[in-house]
CSV table of C-alpha atoms and ligand atoms in Angstrom, one decimal:
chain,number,residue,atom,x,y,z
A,1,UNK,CA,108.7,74.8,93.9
A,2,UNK,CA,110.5,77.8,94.6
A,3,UNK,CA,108.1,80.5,96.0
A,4,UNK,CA,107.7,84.0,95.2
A,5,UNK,CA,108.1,84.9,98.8
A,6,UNK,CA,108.3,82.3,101.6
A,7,UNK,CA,107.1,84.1,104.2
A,8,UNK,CA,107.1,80.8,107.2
A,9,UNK,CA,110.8,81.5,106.4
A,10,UNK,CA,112.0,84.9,106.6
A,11,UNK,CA,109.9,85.2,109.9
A,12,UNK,CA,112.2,82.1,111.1
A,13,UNK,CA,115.5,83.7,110.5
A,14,UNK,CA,114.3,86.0,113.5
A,15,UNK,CA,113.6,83.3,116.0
A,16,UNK,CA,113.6,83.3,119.2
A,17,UNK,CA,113.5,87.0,118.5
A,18,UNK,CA,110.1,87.5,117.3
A,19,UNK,CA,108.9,84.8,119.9
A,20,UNK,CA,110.5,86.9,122.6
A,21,UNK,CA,108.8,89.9,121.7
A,22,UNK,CA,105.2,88.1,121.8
A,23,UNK,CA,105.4,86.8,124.9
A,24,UNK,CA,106.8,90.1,125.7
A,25,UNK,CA,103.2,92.0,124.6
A,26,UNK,CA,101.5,88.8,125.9
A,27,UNK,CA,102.8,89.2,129.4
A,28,UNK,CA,102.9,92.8,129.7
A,29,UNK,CA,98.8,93.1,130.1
A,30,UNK,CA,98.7,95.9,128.3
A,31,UNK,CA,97.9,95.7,123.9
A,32,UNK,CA,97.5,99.5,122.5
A,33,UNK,CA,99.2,102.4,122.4
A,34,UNK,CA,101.8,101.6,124.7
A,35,UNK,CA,105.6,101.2,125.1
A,36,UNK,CA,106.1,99.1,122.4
A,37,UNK,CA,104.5,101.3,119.9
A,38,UNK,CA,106.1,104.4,121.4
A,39,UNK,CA,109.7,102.6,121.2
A,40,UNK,CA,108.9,101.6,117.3
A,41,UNK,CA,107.8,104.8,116.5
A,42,UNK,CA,111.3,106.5,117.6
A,43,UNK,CA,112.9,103.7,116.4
A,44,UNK,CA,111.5,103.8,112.8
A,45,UNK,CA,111.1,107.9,113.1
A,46,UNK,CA,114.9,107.8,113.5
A,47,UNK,CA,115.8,104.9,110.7
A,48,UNK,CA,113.5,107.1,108.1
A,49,UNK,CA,115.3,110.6,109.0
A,50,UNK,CA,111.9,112.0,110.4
A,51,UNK,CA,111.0,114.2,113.4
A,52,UNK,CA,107.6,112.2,114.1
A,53,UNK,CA,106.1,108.9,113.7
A,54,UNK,CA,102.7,107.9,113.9
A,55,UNK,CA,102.1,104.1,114.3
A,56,UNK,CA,98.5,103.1,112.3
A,57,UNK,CA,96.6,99.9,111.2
A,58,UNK,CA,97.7,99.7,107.8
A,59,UNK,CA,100.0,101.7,104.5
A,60,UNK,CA,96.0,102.3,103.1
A,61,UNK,CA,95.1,104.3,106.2
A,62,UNK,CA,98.4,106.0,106.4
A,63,UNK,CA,97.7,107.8,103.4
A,64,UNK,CA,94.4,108.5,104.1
A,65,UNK,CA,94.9,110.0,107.5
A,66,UNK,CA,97.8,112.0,105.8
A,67,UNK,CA,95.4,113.7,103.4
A,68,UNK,CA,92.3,113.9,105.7
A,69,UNK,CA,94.2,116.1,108.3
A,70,UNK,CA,95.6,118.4,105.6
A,71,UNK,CA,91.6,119.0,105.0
A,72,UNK,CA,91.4,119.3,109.0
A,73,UNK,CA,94.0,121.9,108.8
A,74,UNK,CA,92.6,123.5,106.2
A,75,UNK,CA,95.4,123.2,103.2
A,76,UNK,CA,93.2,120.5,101.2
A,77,UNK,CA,89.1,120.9,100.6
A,78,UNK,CA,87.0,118.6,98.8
A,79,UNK,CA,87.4,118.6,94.9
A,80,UNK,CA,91.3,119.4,95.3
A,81,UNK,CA,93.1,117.5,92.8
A,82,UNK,CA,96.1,115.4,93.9
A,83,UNK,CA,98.6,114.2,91.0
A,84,UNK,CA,99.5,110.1,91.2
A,85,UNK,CA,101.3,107.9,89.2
A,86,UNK,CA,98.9,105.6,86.9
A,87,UNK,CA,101.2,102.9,87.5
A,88,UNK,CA,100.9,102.1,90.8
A,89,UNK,CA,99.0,99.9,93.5
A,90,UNK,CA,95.3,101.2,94.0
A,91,UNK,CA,95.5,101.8,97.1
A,92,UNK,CA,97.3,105.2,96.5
A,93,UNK,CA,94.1,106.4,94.6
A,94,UNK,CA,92.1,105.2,97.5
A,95,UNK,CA,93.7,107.0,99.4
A,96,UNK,CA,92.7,110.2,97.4
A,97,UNK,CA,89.0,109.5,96.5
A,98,UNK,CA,88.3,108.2,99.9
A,99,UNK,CA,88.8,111.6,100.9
A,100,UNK,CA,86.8,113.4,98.2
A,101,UNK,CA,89.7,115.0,96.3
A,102,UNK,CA,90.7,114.1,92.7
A,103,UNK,CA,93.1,111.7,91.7
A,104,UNK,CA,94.8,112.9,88.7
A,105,UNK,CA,96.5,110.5,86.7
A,106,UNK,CA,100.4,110.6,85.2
A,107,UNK,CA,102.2,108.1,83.0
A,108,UNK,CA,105.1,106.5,84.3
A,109,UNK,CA,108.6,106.8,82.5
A,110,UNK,CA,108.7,103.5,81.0
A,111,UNK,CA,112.2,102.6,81.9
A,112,UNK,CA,111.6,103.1,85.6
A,113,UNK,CA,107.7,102.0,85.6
A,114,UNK,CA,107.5,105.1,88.1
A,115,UNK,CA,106.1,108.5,87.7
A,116,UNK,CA,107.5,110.5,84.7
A,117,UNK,CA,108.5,114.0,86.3
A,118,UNK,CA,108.2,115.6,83.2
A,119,UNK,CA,104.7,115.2,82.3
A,120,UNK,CA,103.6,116.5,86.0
A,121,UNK,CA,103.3,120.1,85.1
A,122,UNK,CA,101.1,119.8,82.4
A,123,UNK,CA,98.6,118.3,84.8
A,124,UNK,CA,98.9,121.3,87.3
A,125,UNK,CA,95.5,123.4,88.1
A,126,UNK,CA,94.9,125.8,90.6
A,127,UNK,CA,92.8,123.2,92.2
A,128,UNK,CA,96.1,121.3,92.5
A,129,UNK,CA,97.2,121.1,96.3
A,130,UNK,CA,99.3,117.9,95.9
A,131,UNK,CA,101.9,115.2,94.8
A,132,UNK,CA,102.0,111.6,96.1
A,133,UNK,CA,105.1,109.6,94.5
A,134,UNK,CA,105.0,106.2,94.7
A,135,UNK,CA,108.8,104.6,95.1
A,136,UNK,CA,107.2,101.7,93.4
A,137,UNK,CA,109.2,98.1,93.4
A,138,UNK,CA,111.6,100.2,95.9
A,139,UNK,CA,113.2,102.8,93.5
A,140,UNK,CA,113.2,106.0,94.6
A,141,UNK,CA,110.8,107.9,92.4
A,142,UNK,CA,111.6,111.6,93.4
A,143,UNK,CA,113.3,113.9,91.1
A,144,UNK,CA,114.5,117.5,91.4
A,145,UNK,CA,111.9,118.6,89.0
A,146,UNK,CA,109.2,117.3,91.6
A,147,UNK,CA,110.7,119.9,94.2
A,148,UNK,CA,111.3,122.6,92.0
A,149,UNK,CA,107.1,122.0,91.0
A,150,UNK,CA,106.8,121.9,94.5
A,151,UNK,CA,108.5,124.5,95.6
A,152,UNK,CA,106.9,126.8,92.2
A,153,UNK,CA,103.5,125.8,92.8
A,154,UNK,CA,103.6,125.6,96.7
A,155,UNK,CA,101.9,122.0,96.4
A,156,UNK,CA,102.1,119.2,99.4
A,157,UNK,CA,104.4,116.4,98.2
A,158,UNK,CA,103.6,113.1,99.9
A,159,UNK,CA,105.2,110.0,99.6
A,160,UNK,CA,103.5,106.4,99.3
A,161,UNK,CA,106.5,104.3,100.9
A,162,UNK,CA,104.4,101.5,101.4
A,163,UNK,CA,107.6,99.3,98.7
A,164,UNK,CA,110.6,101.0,100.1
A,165,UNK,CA,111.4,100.8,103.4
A,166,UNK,CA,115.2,102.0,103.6
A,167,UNK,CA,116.0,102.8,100.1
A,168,UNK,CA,117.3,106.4,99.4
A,169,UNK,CA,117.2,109.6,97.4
A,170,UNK,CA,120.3,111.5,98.0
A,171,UNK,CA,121.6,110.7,101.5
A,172,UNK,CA,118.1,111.1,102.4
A,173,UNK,CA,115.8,108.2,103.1
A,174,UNK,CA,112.7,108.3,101.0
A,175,UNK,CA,109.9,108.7,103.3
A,176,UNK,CA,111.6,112.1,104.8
A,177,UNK,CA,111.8,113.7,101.9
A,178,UNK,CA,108.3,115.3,101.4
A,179,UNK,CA,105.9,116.9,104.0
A,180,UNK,CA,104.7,113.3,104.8
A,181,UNK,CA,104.7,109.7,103.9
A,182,UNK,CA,103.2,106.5,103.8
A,183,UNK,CA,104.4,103.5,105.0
A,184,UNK,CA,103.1,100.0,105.1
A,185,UNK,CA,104.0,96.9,107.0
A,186,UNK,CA,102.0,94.4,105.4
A,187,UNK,CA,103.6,91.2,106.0
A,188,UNK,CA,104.6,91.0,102.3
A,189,UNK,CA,106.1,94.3,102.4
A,190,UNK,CA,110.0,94.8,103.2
A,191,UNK,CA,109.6,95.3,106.9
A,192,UNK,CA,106.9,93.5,107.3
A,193,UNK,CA,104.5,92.4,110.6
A,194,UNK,CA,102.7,89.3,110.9
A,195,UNK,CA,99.2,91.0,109.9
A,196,UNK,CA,98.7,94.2,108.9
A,197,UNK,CA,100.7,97.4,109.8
A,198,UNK,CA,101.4,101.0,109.1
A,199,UNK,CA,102.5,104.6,109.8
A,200,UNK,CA,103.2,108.1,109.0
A,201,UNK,CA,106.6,109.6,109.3
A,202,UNK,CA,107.0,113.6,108.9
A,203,UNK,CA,108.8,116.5,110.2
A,204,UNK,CA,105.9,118.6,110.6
A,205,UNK,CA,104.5,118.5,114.4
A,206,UNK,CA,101.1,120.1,113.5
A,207,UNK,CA,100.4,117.4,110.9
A,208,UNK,CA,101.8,115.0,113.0
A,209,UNK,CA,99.3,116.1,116.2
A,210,UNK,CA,96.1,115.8,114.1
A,211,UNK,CA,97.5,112.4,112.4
A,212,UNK,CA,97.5,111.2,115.6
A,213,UNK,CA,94.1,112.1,116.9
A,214,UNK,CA,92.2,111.6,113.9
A,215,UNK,CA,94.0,107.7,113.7
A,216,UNK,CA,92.3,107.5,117.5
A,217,UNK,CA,88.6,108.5,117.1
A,218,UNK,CA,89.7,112.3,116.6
A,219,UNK,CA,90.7,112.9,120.1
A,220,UNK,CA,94.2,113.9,121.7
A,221,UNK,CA,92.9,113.5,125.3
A,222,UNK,CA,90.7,110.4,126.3
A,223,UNK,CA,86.8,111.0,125.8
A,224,UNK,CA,87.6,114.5,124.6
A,225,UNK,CA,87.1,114.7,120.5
A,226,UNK,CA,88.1,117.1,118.2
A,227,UNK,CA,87.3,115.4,115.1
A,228,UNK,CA,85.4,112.9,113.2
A,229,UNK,CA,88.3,110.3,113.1
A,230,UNK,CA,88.4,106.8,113.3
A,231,UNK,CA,90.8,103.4,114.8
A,232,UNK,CA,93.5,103.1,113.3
A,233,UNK,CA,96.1,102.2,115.5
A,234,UNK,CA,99.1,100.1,115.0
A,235,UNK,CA,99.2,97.3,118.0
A,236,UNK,CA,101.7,96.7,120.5
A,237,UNK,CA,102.3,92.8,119.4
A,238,UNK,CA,102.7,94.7,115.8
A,239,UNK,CA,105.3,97.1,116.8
A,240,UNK,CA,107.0,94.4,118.7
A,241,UNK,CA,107.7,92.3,115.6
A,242,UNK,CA,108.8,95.1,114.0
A,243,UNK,CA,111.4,96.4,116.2
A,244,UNK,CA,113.3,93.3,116.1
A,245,UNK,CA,112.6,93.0,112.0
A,246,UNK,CA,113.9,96.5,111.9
A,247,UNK,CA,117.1,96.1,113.1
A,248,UNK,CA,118.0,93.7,110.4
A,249,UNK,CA,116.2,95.7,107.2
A,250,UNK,CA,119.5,97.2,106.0
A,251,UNK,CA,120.7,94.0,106.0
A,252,UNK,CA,118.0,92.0,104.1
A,253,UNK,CA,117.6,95.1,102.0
A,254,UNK,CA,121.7,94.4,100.8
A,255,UNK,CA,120.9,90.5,100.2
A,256,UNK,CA,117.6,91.6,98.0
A,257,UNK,CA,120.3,93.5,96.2
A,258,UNK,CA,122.8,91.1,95.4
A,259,UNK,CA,120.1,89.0,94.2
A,260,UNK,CA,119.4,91.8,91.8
A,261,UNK,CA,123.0,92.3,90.6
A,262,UNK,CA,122.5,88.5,89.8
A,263,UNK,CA,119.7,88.5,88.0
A,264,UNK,CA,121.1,91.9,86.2
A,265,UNK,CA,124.6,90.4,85.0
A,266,UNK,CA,123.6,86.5,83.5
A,267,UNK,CA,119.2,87.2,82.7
A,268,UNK,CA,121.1,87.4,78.9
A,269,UNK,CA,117.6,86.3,77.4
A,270,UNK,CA,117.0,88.9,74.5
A,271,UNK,CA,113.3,88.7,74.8
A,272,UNK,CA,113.6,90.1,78.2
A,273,UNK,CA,113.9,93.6,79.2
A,274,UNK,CA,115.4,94.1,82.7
A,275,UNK,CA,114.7,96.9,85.1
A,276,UNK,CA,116.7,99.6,84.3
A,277,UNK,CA,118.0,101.6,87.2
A,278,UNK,CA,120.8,104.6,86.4
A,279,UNK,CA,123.1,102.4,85.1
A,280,UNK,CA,122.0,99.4,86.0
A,281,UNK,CA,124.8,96.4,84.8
A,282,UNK,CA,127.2,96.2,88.2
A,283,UNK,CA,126.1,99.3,90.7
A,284,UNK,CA,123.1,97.4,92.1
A,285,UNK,CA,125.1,96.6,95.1
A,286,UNK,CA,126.4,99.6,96.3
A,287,UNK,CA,123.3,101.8,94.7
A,288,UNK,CA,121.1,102.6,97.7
A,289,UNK,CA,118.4,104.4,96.2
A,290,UNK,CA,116.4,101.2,95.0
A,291,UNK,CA,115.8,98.4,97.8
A,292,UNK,CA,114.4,95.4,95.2
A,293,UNK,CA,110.8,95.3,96.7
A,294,UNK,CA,110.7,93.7,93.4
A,295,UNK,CA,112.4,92.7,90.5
A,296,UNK,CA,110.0,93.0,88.2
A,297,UNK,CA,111.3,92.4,84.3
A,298,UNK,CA,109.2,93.1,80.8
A,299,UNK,CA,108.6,90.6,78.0
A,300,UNK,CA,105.7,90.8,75.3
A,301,UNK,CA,104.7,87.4,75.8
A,302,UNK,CA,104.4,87.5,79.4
A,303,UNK,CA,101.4,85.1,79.8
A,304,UNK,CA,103.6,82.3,78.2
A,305,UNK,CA,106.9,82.9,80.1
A,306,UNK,CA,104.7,83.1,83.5
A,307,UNK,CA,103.3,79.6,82.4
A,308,UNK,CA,106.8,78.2,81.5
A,309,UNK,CA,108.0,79.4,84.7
A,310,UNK,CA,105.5,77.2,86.3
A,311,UNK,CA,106.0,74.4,84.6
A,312,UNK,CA,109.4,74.9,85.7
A,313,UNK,CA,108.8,74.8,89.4
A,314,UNK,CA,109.0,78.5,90.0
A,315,UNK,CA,106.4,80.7,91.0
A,316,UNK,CA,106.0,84.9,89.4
A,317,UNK,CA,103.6,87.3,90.2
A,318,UNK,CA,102.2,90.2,88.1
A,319,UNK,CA,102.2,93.7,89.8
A,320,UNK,CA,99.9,94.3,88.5
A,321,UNK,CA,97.4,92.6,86.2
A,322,UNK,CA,95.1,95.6,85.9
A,323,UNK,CA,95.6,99.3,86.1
A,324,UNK,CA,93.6,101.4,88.8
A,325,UNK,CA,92.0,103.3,85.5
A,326,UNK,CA,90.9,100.3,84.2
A,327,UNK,CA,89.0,98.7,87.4
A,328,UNK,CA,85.1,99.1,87.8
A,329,UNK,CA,86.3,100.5,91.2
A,330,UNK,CA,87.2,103.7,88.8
A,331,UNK,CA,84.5,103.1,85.9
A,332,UNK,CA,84.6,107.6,85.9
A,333,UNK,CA,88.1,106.6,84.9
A,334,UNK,CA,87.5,104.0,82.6
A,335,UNK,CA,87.7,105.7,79.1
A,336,UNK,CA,90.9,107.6,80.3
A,337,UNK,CA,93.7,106.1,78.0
A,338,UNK,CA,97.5,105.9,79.3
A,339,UNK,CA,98.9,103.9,76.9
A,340,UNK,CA,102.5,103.6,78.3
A,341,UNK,CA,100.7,102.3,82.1
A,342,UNK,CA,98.6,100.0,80.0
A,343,UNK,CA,101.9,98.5,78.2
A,344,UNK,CA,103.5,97.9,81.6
A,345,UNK,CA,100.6,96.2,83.2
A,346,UNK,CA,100.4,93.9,80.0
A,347,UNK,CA,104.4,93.7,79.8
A,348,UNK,CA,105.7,93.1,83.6
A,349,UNK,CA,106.1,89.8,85.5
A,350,UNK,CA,108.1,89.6,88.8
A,351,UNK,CA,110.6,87.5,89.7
A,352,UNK,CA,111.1,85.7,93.1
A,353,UNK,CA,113.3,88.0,94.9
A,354,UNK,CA,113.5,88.2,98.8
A,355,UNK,CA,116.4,88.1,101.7
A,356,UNK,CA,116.2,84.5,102.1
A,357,UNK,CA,116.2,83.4,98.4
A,358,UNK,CA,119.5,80.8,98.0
A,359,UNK,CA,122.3,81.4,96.0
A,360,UNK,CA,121.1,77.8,94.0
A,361,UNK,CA,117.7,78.9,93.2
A,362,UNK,CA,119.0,82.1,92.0
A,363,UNK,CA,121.0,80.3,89.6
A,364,UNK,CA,118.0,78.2,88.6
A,365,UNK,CA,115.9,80.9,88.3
A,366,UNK,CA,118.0,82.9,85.9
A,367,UNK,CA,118.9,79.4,84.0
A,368,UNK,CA,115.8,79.0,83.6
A,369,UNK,CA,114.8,82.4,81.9
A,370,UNK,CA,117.8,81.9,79.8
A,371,UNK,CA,117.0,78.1,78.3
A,372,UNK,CA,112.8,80.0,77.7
B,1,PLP,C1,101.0,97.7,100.0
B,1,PLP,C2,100.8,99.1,99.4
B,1,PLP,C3,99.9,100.0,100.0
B,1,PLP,C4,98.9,99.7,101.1
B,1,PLP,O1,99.4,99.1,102.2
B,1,PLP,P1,98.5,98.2,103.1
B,1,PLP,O2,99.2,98.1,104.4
B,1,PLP,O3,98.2,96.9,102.4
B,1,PLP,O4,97.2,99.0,103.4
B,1,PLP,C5,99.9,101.3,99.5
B,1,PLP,N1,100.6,101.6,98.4
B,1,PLP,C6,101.4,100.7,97.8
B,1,PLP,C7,102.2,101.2,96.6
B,1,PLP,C8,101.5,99.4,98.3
B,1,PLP,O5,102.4,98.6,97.7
């Protein structure tokens, strides 16, 4: 059986490294906010391209915390409407509602599956305060119309990185090129811990202060609070793991890609539509701005290719089955139609895809799409 992602084994390829860095926290005595987050914060604040980084529990909370101090500050109120992709994880709209402000939705470009830049403006209000892009799968999803709507309509743009950890737009990494980003370290994720993880990168050190308090029960200085905040606090065995993961993203990020280029040049199946990057056929391996979170590939009849695959020993996943709009999390949102979200979430299936996956089941993965 070939897995989607075998995570026992990527975490191997860093031993003794990782079991270093345990014993490390272990021995040390000492389990929160400490050196090891501190060192992973500059670490990862440096790899993004951002002035600060603020070490959380999780990618969920990161974008919470990010919206929840632009109401601190006084930029976002309750009721503000934040545009989001539809096609995305759910957790970016959580984000949004969790902090009383609007979600509202935009259809993806259907060759990309990410946000269509195009059809932002239409959905601009004067109760409009923000953009979150989503690099979903790893592609970079900003555009120079999003800054020039930015820039035109003086909005926040803030970046759910929580699928592309070191991919790029421009010579810029994604997650410095808003006023604030997401990221998650969920162990699935590119960089990912061994439980869950997260933080905020920006450049701007007010947002960055009140991040930072409000992820520690509101206060800067112990016992003295300033706001209603909460935990969330990324853990020193956490940011241990991923400083030494960290040091070897670029590289895993490159292998991800080459399996890509693969799958690109000899999937020749004609009922299966491949993710199209700018010019896809041959440029995935030098093309930084998409890391491969996923390779994630359309057919009409995905039910039945997922089951073939089965049969045949490997195992897909679909992200994902059922659009945020569609969940009785969002039943306000239920009657909402998007037709081209609800196409992909019917369409897509994703392909095992990861920086340990062999050269052989690369070949019988894509041998085995072809003879479906
Ligand atoms: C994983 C993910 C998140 C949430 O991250 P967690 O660490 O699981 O909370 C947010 N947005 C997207 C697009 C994700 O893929």
């Amino acid at each position: 059986m070939i897995k989607f992602l075998d995570l026992q084994l990527i975490n191997s390829a860093y031993e003794p490294e990782i079991s270093q860095a345990l014993s490390r926290v272990l021995h040390s005595g000492w389990y929160l906010l400490g050196d090891e987050v501190k060192a992973f914060e500059t670490e990862y604040g440096n790899f993004i391209g951002s002035r600060h980084c603020i070490g959380v529990a999780n990618g969920l909370d990161a974008l919470r915390l990010i919206m929840k101090a632009y109401i601190e500050i006084g930029t976002m109120k309750e009721g503000d409407e934040i545009i989001v992709p539809a096609n995305t994880y759910i957790a970016s709209i959580l984000a949004i509602t969790d902090n009383r402000l609007k979600p509202v939705l935009v259809e993806p470009d259907i060759n990309t599956c990410n946000i269509d830049p195009f059809l932002i403006e239409q959905k601009i209000t004067g109760r409009t305060k923000g953009i979150m892009i989503v690099h979903l799968y790893g592609q970079n999803s900003m555009h120079p119309e999003i800054q020039r709507l930015v820039e035109k309509y003086d909005l926040k743009l803030i970046e759910d990185n929580a699928q592309a950890q070191g991919c790029f737009y421009g010579e810029r990494r994604t997650g410095s090129v808003g006023h604030a980003a997401g990221h998650s370290f969920y162990p699935g994720k590119n960089l990912g811990a061994l439980g869950d993880a997260g933080a905020v990168t920006t450049d701007d050190e007010d947002l960055a202060g009140v991040i930072r308090a409000l992820g520690n029960y509101g206060s800067r200085q112990k016992y003295i609070n300033e706001y209603q905040g909460l935990n969330s606090r990324l853990d020193e065995i956490q940011a241990a793991v991923l400083r030494v993961k960290l040091k070897y993203l670029d590289a895993d990020n490159q292998h991800r890609r080459e399996v890509a280029q693969f799958y690109a040049d000899h999937i020749t199946n004609a009922s299966i539509i491949l993710p199209e990057i700018q010019n896809l056929k041959s440029e995935i391996r030098n093309y930084r701005g998409h890391i491969w979170h996923l390779f994630v590939i359309r057919t009409l009849e995905r039910d039945r290719l997922q089951r073939y695959l089965t049969e045949h020993g490997i195992q897909t996943l679909i992200h994902y089955p059922v659009p945020p709009h569609k969940q009785k999390a969002y039943q306000d949102m239920n009657a909402i139609s998007l037709p081209i979200t609800e196409q992909i979430h019917a369409e897509v299936l994703s392909l095992p895809i990861s920086p340990i996956l062999a050269q052989e089941e690369v070949h019988f993965i894509t041998d085995t799409i072809n003879a479906y």
